[in-house]
CSV table of C-alpha atoms in Angstrom, one decimal:
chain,number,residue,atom,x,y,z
A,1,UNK,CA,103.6,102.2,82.1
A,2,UNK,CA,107.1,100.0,82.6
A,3,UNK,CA,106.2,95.9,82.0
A,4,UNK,CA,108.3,93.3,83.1
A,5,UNK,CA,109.8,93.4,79.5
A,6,UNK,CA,111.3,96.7,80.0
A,7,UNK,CA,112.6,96.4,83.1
A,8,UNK,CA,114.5,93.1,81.3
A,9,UNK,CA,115.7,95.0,78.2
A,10,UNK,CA,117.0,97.7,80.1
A,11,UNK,CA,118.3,96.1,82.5
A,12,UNK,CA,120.6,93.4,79.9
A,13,UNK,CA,121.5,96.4,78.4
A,14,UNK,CA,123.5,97.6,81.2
A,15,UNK,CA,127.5,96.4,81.1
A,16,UNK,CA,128.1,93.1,82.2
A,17,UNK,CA,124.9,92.4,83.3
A,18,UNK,CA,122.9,88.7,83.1
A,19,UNK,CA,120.0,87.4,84.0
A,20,UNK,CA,119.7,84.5,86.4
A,21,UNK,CA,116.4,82.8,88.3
A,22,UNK,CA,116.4,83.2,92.3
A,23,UNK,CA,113.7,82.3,94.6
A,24,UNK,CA,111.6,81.4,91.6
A,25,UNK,CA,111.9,85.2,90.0
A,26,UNK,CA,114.4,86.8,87.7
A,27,UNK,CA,117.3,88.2,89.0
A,28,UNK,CA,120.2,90.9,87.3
A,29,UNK,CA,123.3,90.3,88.4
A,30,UNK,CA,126.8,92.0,87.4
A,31,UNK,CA,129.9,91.0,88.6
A,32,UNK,CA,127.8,88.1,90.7
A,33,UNK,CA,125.9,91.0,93.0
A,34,UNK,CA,122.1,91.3,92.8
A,35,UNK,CA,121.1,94.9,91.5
A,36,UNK,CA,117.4,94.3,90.5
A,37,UNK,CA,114.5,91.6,90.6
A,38,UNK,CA,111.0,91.0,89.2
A,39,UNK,CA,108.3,90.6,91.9
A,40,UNK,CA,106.1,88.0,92.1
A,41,UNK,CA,103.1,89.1,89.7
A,42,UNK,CA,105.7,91.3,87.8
A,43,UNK,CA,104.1,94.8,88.7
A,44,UNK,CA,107.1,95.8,90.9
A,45,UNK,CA,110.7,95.6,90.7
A,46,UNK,CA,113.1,95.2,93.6
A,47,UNK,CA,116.4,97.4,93.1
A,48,UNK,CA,119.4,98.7,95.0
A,49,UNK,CA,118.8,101.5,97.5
A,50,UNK,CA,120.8,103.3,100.3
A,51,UNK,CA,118.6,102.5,103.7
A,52,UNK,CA,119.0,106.1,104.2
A,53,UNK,CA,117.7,107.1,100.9
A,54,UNK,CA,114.0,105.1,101.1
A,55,UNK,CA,112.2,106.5,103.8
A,56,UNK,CA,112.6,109.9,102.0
A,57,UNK,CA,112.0,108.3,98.6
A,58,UNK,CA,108.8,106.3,99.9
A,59,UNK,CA,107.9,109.9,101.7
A,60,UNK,CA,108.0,112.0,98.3
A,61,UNK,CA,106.3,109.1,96.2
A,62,UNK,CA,104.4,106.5,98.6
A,63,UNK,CA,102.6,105.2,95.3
A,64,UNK,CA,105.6,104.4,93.2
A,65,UNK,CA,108.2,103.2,95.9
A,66,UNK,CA,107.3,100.8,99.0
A,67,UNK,CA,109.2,98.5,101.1
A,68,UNK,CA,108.2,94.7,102.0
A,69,UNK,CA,107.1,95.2,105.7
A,70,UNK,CA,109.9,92.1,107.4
A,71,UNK,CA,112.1,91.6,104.5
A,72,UNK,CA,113.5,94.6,103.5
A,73,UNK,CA,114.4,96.3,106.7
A,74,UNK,CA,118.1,94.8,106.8
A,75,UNK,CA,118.7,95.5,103.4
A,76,UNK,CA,119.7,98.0,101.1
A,77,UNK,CA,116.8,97.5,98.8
A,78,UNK,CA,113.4,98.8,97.8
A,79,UNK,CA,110.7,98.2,95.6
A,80,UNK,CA,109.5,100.0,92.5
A,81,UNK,CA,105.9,99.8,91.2
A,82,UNK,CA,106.1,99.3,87.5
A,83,UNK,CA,103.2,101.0,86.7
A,84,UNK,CA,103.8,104.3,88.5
A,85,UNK,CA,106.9,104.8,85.8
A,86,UNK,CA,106.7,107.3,83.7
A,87,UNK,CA,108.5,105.6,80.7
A,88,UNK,CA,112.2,104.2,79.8
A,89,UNK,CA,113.7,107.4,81.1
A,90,UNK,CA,112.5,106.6,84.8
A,91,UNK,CA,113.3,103.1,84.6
A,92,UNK,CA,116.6,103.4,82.6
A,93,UNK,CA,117.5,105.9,85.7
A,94,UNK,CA,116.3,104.1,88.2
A,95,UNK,CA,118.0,100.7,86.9
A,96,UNK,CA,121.3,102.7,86.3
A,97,UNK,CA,121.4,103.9,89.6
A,98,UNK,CA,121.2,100.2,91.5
A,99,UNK,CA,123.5,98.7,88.7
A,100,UNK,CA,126.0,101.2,90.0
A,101,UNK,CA,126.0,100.0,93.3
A,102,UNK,CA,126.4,96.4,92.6
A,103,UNK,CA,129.1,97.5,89.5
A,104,UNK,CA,132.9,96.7,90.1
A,105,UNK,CA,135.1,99.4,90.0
A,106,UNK,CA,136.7,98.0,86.8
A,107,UNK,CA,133.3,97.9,85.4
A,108,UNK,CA,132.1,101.3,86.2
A,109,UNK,CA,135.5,103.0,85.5
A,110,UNK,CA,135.4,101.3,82.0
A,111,UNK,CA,131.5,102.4,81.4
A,112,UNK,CA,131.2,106.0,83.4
A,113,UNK,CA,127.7,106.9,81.7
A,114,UNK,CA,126.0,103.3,81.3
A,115,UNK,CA,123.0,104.1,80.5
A,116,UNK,CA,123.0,106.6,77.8
């Protein structure tokens, strides 16, 4: 099971990345853009997602990957359960993947594997 502490550890030890409070919650930031949050009770994690990637993700694994019903619908985002991981593998990936998408190119030219 992932814990808040993971998702942190990984997370700052992705390129460029910092940690910042919003809305009361830890944010990771790199180059200034959002690419994962703690929830509220830390059992999820919010992270970068395609909108047409979730509904197949949430589909395949309903008790790992959700949405907030009214505040995730406009955004490119979706929620990971922490305990439904598997380990740092799944996270790592999972937390690479979002980072990605928030990454500038200079960022992700300069660090093509991240998370290895």
């Amino acid at each position: 099971m992932a814990t808040a502490e993971d998702v942190r550890r990984i997370a700052l030890g992705l390129p460029g990345t910092t940690e910042k409070p919003a809305w009361g919650r830890p944010t990771f930031r790199v180059g200034g853009k959002i690419f994962a949050s703690l929830g509220d009770d830390d059992a999820w994690m919010g992270v970068k997602c395609p909108k047409e990637e979730r509904a197949e993700l949430i589909a395949a694994e309903p008790g790992k990957f959700f949405l907030r019903e009214g505040h995730d619908d406009s955004y490119a985002w979706l929620r990971v359960r922490l305990a439904a991981l598997t380990g740092d593998d799944e996270l790592s990936a999972i937390l690479t993947d979002s980072w990605r998408q928030a990454a500038p190119r200079t960022l992700l030219d300069a660090h093509p594997d991240p998370g290895a």
